[in-house]
Short mmCIF file of C-alpha atoms in Angstrom, two decimals:
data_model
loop_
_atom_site.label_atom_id
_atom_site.label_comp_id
_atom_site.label_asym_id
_atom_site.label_seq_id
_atom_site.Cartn_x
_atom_site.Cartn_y
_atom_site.Cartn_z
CA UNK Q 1 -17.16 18.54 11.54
CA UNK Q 2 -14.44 15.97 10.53
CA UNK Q 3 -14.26 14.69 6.81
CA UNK Q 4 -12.98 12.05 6.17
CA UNK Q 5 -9.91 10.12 8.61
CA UNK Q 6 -7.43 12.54 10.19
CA UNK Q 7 -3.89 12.57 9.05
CA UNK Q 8 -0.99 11.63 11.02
CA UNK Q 9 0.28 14.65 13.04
CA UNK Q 10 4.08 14.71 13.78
CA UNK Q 11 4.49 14.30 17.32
CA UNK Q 12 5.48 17.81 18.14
CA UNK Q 13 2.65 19.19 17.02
CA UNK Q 14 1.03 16.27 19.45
CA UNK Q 15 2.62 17.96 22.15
CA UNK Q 16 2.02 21.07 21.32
CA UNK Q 17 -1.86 20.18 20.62
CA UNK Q 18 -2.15 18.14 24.07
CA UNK Q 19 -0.68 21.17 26.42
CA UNK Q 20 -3.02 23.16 24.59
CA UNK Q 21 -5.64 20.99 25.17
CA UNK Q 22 -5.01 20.95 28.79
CA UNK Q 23 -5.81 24.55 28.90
CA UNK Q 24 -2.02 25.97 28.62
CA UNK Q 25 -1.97 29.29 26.55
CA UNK Q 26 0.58 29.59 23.73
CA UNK Q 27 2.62 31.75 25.60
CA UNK Q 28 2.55 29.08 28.38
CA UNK Q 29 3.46 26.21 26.25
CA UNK Q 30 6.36 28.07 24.18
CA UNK Q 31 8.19 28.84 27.78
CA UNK Q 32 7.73 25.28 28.51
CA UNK Q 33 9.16 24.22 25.21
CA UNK Q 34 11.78 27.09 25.22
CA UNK Q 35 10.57 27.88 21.75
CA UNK Q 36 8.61 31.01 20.43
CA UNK Q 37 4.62 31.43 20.12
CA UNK Q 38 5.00 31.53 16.93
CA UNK Q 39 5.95 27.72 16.91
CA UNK Q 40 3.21 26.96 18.84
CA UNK Q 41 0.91 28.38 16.50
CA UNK Q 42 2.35 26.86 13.84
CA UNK Q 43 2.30 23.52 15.22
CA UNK Q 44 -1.19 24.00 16.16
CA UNK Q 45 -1.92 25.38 12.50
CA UNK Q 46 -1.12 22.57 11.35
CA UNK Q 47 -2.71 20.05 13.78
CA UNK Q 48 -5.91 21.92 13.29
CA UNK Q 49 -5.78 21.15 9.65
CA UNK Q 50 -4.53 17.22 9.86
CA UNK Q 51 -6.90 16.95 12.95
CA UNK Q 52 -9.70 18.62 10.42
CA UNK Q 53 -11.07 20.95 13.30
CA UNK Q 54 -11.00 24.64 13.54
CA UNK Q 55 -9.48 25.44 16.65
CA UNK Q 56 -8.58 24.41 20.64
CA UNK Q 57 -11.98 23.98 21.35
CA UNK Q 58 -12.25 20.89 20.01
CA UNK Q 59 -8.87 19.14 20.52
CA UNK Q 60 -9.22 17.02 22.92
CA UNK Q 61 -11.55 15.30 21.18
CA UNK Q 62 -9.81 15.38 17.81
CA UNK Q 63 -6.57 13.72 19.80
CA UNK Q 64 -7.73 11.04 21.23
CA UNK Q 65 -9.53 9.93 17.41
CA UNK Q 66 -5.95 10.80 15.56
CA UNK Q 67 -3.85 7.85 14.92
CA UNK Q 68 -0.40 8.16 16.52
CA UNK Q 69 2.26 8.69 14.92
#
């Protein structure tokens, strides 16, 4: 459940958030973005708490309500 208006989310952890979305593990999206999975949790970390939703379940939703940035 949202509270509130989600934050602005930095537009790598867009990216990050919309290959997840599209059903991309982390491991997946790291090779991709020739980065580790720890970055790609991170940037999802962090989109999970601007987008105010608790995990990958729900993003696609939660994107196309957050204000770009």
């Amino acid at each position: 459940v949202r509270i509130g208006i989600p934050k602005e989310i930095h537009p790598g952890e867009r990216r990050v958030a919309g290959m997840a979305a599209s059903g991309m593990s982390n491991r997946e999206i790291a090779e991709d973005l020739f980065v580790t999975p720890k970055a790609v949790q991170w940037h999802l970390r962090n989109a999970y708490r601007k987008l105010g939703i608790e995990g990958r379940g729900e993003l696609k939703d939660a994107l196309g309500a957050a204000p770009r940035h």
